[in-house]
CSV table of C-alpha atoms in Angstrom, one decimal:
chain,number,residue,atom,x,y,z
W,1,LYS,CA,8.1,6.8,12.0
W,2,ASN,CA,6.2,4.7,9.5
W,3,GLU,CA,8.1,1.8,8.0
W,4,VAL,CA,6.8,2.8,4.5
W,5,GLU,CA,6.8,6.4,3.5
W,6,GLN,CA,5.4,7.8,0.3
W,7,SER,CA,6.0,11.2,-1.3
W,8,PRO,CA,4.4,13.4,-2.3
W,9,GLN,CA,1.2,13.0,-0.4
W,10,ASN,CA,-0.7,15.1,-3.0
W,11,LEU,CA,0.2,15.8,-6.6
W,12,THR,CA,-1.5,17.9,-9.2
W,13,ALA,CA,-0.3,17.6,-12.8
W,14,GLN,CA,-1.3,18.8,-16.2
W,15,GLU,CA,-2.3,16.3,-18.8
W,16,GLY,CA,0.7,15.0,-20.7
W,17,GLU,CA,3.2,15.5,-17.9
W,18,PHE,CA,5.6,12.9,-16.6
W,19,ILE,CA,4.8,11.9,-13.1
W,20,THR,CA,6.9,10.3,-10.4
W,21,ILE,CA,5.7,8.9,-7.1
W,22,ASN,CA,8.2,7.8,-4.5
W,23,CYS,CA,8.2,5.1,-1.9
W,24,SER,CA,10.9,4.6,0.8
W,25,TYR,CA,10.9,1.8,3.3
W,26,SER,CA,13.0,1.0,6.3
W,27,VAL,CA,12.8,-2.8,6.6
W,28,GLY,CA,14.1,-5.7,4.7
W,29,ILE,CA,11.5,-6.8,2.1
W,30,SER,CA,10.8,-9.7,-0.1
W,31,ALA,CA,8.4,-7.8,-2.4
W,32,LEU,CA,6.9,-4.4,-3.0
W,33,HIS,CA,3.4,-3.9,-4.4
W,34,TRP,CA,2.1,-0.8,-6.2
W,35,LEU,CA,-1.7,-0.4,-6.0
W,36,GLN,CA,-4.2,2.0,-7.5
W,37,GLN,CA,-7.4,3.2,-6.0
W,38,HIS,CA,-9.9,5.3,-7.9
W,39,PRO,CA,-12.3,7.5,-5.9
W,40,GLY,CA,-14.9,5.4,-4.2
W,41,GLY,CA,-13.5,2.3,-5.8
W,42,GLY,CA,-11.7,-0.8,-4.9
W,43,ILE,CA,-8.0,-1.3,-5.1
W,44,VAL,CA,-6.3,-2.8,-8.1
W,45,SER,CA,-2.8,-4.1,-8.5
W,46,LEU,CA,-0.4,-2.3,-10.8
W,47,PHE,CA,3.0,-4.0,-10.1
W,48,MET,CA,4.7,-6.5,-7.9
W,49,LEU,CA,8.5,-6.0,-7.7
W,50,SER,CA,11.4,-7.7,-5.9
W,51,SER,CA,14.1,-6.2,-8.1
W,52,GLY,CA,14.8,-4.1,-11.2
W,53,LYS,CA,12.1,-2.5,-13.3
W,54,LYS,CA,8.7,-3.3,-14.8
W,55,LYS,CA,6.7,-1.6,-17.4
W,56,HIS,CA,3.0,-1.8,-18.3
W,57,GLY,CA,1.7,0.6,-20.9
W,58,ARG,CA,2.4,4.2,-19.7
W,59,LEU,CA,3.4,3.0,-16.2
W,60,ILE,CA,6.9,2.1,-15.1
W,61,ALA,CA,7.9,0.9,-11.6
W,62,THR,CA,11.5,0.6,-10.4
W,63,ILE,CA,13.0,-0.6,-7.2
W,64,ASN,CA,16.5,-0.2,-5.7
W,65,ILE,CA,16.9,-2.8,-2.9
W,66,GLN,CA,20.1,-1.4,-1.6
W,67,GLU,CA,18.6,2.1,-1.2
W,68,LYS,CA,15.3,0.8,0.0
W,69,HIS,CA,13.4,2.9,-2.5
W,70,SER,CA,10.9,2.4,-5.3
W,71,SER,CA,9.4,4.8,-7.8
W,72,LEU,CA,6.3,4.7,-9.9
W,73,HIS,CA,6.4,6.7,-13.1
W,74,ILE,CA,3.5,7.7,-15.3
W,75,THR,CA,4.4,8.9,-18.8
W,76,ALA,CA,2.0,11.1,-20.8
W,77,SER,CA,-0.4,11.5,-17.9
W,78,HIS,CA,-4.1,11.6,-18.5
W,79,PRO,CA,-7.1,12.7,-16.4
W,80,ARG,CA,-8.1,9.0,-16.1
W,81,ASP,CA,-4.8,8.4,-14.1
W,82,SER,CA,-6.3,10.5,-11.3
W,83,ALA,CA,-6.4,8.2,-8.3
W,84,VAL,CA,-4.7,7.3,-5.1
W,85,TYR,CA,-1.5,5.3,-5.6
W,86,ILE,CA,-0.4,3.1,-2.7
W,87,CYS,CA,2.9,1.4,-2.0
W,88,ALA,CA,3.0,-1.7,0.1
W,89,VAL,CA,5.8,-4.0,1.2
W,90,LYS,CA,6.1,-7.6,2.4
W,91,LYS,CA,8.7,-7.8,5.2
W,92,VAL,CA,11.2,-10.7,4.8
W,93,ALA,CA,10.5,-11.8,8.4
W,94,GLY,CA,6.9,-10.9,8.6
W,95,ALA,CA,3.8,-13.1,8.9
W,96,THR,CA,2.7,-15.0,5.8
W,97,ASN,CA,1.6,-12.5,3.1
W,98,LYS,CA,1.1,-9.6,5.5
W,99,LEU,CA,1.7,-6.2,3.9
W,100,ILE,CA,2.7,-2.9,5.3
W,101,PHE,CA,1.1,0.0,3.5
W,102,GLY,CA,2.1,3.6,2.8
W,103,THR,CA,-0.5,6.2,3.3
W,104,GLY,CA,-0.9,6.8,-0.4
W,105,THR,CA,-0.3,9.6,-2.9
W,106,LEU,CA,-3.4,11.4,-4.2
W,107,LEU,CA,-2.8,12.3,-7.9
W,108,ALA,CA,-5.0,14.7,-9.8
W,109,VAL,CA,-4.3,15.1,-13.5
W,110,GLN,CA,-6.0,18.2,-15.0
W,111,PRO,CA,-7.0,18.4,-18.7
H,1,ASP,CA,-10.0,-13.2,-13.3
H,2,VAL,CA,-9.9,-13.3,-9.5
H,3,LYS,CA,-13.1,-11.9,-8.0
H,4,VAL,CA,-13.4,-10.7,-4.5
H,5,THR,CA,-16.9,-9.4,-3.6
H,6,GLN,CA,-18.2,-7.7,-0.5
H,7,SER,CA,-21.8,-7.8,0.6
H,8,SER,CA,-22.4,-4.0,0.6
H,9,ARG,CA,-20.9,-0.9,-0.9
H,10,TYR,CA,-22.5,1.4,1.6
H,11,LEU,CA,-23.8,0.6,5.0
H,12,VAL,CA,-25.3,2.9,7.7
H,13,LYS,CA,-25.8,1.5,11.2
H,14,ARG,CA,-26.5,2.9,14.7
H,15,THR,CA,-24.2,2.9,17.7
H,16,GLY,CA,-24.5,-0.4,19.6
H,17,GLU,CA,-25.8,-2.5,16.6
H,18,LYS,CA,-24.1,-5.7,15.7
H,19,VAL,CA,-22.7,-5.4,12.1
H,20,PHE,CA,-21.7,-8.2,9.7
H,21,LEU,CA,-19.5,-7.5,6.7
H,22,GLU,CA,-19.2,-10.4,4.3
H,23,CYS,CA,-16.4,-11.1,1.8
H,24,VAL,CA,-16.4,-13.9,-0.8
H,25,GLN,CA,-13.6,-14.9,-3.1
H,26,ASP,CA,-13.8,-17.3,-6.0
H,27,MET,CA,-10.2,-18.4,-6.5
H,28,ASP,CA,-9.7,-20.9,-3.8
H,29,HIS,CA,-7.3,-18.7,-1.9
H,30,GLU,CA,-6.0,-19.8,1.4
H,31,ASN,CA,-5.4,-16.4,2.8
H,32,MET,CA,-8.1,-13.7,3.5
H,33,PHE,CA,-7.7,-10.3,5.1
H,34,TRP,CA,-9.8,-7.5,6.5
H,35,TYR,CA,-8.5,-4.0,6.4
H,36,ARG,CA,-9.8,-0.6,7.3
H,37,GLN,CA,-8.8,2.5,5.5
H,38,ASP,CA,-8.9,6.0,7.0
H,39,PRO,CA,-7.6,9.3,5.6
H,40,GLY,CA,-4.0,9.9,6.5
H,41,LEU,CA,-3.6,6.4,8.0
H,42,GLY,CA,-3.7,4.2,5.0
H,43,LEU,CA,-4.7,0.6,5.1
H,44,ARG,CA,-4.5,-1.1,8.5
H,45,LEU,CA,-4.9,-4.8,9.0
H,46,ILE,CA,-7.7,-5.9,11.4
H,47,TYR,CA,-7.6,-9.7,11.1
H,48,PHE,CA,-6.4,-12.3,8.7
H,49,SER,CA,-7.1,-15.9,8.1
H,50,TYR,CA,-4.8,-18.5,6.6
H,51,ASP,CA,-7.2,-21.4,6.6
H,52,VAL,CA,-10.8,-22.3,7.5
H,53,LYS,CA,-11.5,-21.7,11.1
H,54,MET,CA,-8.0,-20.2,11.5
H,55,LYS,CA,-7.5,-16.5,12.3
H,56,GLU,CA,-4.8,-14.2,13.5
H,57,LYS,CA,-5.1,-10.7,14.9
H,58,GLY,CA,-3.7,-7.9,12.8
H,59,ASP,CA,-2.7,-4.4,14.0
H,60,ILE,CA,-6.0,-3.1,15.1
H,61,PRO,CA,-8.3,-6.0,16.2
H,62,GLU,CA,-10.0,-4.3,19.1
H,63,GLY,CA,-13.7,-4.1,18.7
H,64,TYR,CA,-13.8,-6.6,15.9
H,65,SER,CA,-14.1,-10.4,15.5
H,66,VAL,CA,-14.0,-12.6,12.4
H,67,SER,CA,-15.4,-15.9,11.2
H,68,ARG,CA,-14.2,-18.2,8.5
H,69,GLU,CA,-16.4,-21.3,8.3
H,70,LYS,CA,-15.9,-21.9,4.6
H,71,LYS,CA,-12.7,-21.3,2.5
H,72,GLU,CA,-14.3,-18.8,0.2
H,73,ARG,CA,-16.0,-16.7,2.8
H,74,PHE,CA,-14.5,-14.4,5.5
H,75,SER,CA,-16.8,-12.3,7.7
H,76,LEU,CA,-15.9,-9.3,9.8
H,77,ILE,CA,-18.1,-8.7,12.8
H,78,LEU,CA,-18.5,-5.5,14.8
H,79,GLU,CA,-20.0,-6.8,18.1
H,80,SER,CA,-21.3,-3.3,19.2
H,81,ALA,CA,-20.7,-0.7,16.6
H,82,SER,CA,-19.2,2.6,17.7
H,83,THR,CA,-18.8,5.9,15.8
H,84,ASN,CA,-15.0,5.5,15.7
H,85,GLN,CA,-15.6,2.4,13.5
H,86,THR,CA,-16.9,4.6,10.7
H,87,SER,CA,-14.5,3.8,7.9
H,88,MET,CA,-13.9,2.1,4.6
H,89,TYR,CA,-13.5,-1.6,5.0
H,90,LEU,CA,-11.6,-3.6,2.4
H,91,CYS,CA,-11.3,-7.4,2.1
H,92,ALA,CA,-8.5,-9.1,0.2
H,93,SER,CA,-7.4,-12.6,-0.6
H,94,SER,CA,-4.3,-14.4,-1.8
H,95,PHE,CA,-2.7,-17.8,-2.2
H,96,ALA,CA,-0.5,-18.9,0.7
H,97,GLY,CA,3.3,-18.9,0.1
H,98,PRO,CA,5.8,-21.6,0.9
H,99,GLY,CA,7.3,-19.6,3.8
H,100,THR,CA,7.0,-16.4,5.9
H,101,GLY,CA,9.3,-14.5,3.5
H,102,TYR,CA,7.3,-15.2,0.4
H,103,TYR,CA,4.6,-13.0,-1.0
H,104,ASN,CA,1.7,-13.8,-3.2
H,105,GLU,CA,-0.3,-11.0,-4.7
H,106,GLN,CA,-3.3,-9.9,-2.7
H,107,PHE,CA,-6.6,-9.2,-4.6
H,108,PHE,CA,-8.9,-6.6,-3.1
H,109,GLY,CA,-12.7,-6.3,-3.0
H,110,PRO,CA,-14.6,-3.1,-3.9
H,111,GLY,CA,-14.8,-2.0,-0.2
H,112,THR,CA,-17.7,-1.3,2.1
H,113,ARG,CA,-18.1,2.3,3.4
H,114,LEU,CA,-19.6,1.9,6.9
H,115,THR,CA,-21.1,4.9,8.7
H,116,VAL,CA,-22.0,4.4,12.3
H,117,LEU,CA,-24.4,7.1,13.6
């Protein structure tokens, strides 16, 4: 079983919908990182979390350390949000700055 | 802005060739990483380096080697390319943390899509 699991693997939404992507992990972590990857493109950082909630524009990320779970929400989704969203965690006892990655959620937002 | 650049976006090589993938960062980061990304498997760490001339194996180092002669540059070498090394290769860099439990944000390059025929 992977130490980081994302759901769903694929998601299709209509423009304007509220979207939630989930990330569950089974190890103790010091930080969780949400990343975005557009088709054929590099990876950009969305959020780094160790507790609570962060918001940037239409994106909101939350983390519940006790439940070992994080969610990424997109409000008022738009076709330009279509991308792969990747959750990654830094284990507390892991090597310096080494991340463990989920397999990603492919989001398609249709106009 | 942090900039991580990779030498090629697309590369086509033949089986048995020696392949060099170059990564350069301009933020004086101590840590540099090489990943490969495959459908359904996500990103997997090949090697990372925490200082010049220092390297550590990641999860899938077989068939790869690395070189870090200067702080800003980290090279991934495929000694004898094989078809199962066809993949997207991503480089990343970050500052070092004060301890093993600490995390500094990793910044990623645009990726190199390597095809081995």
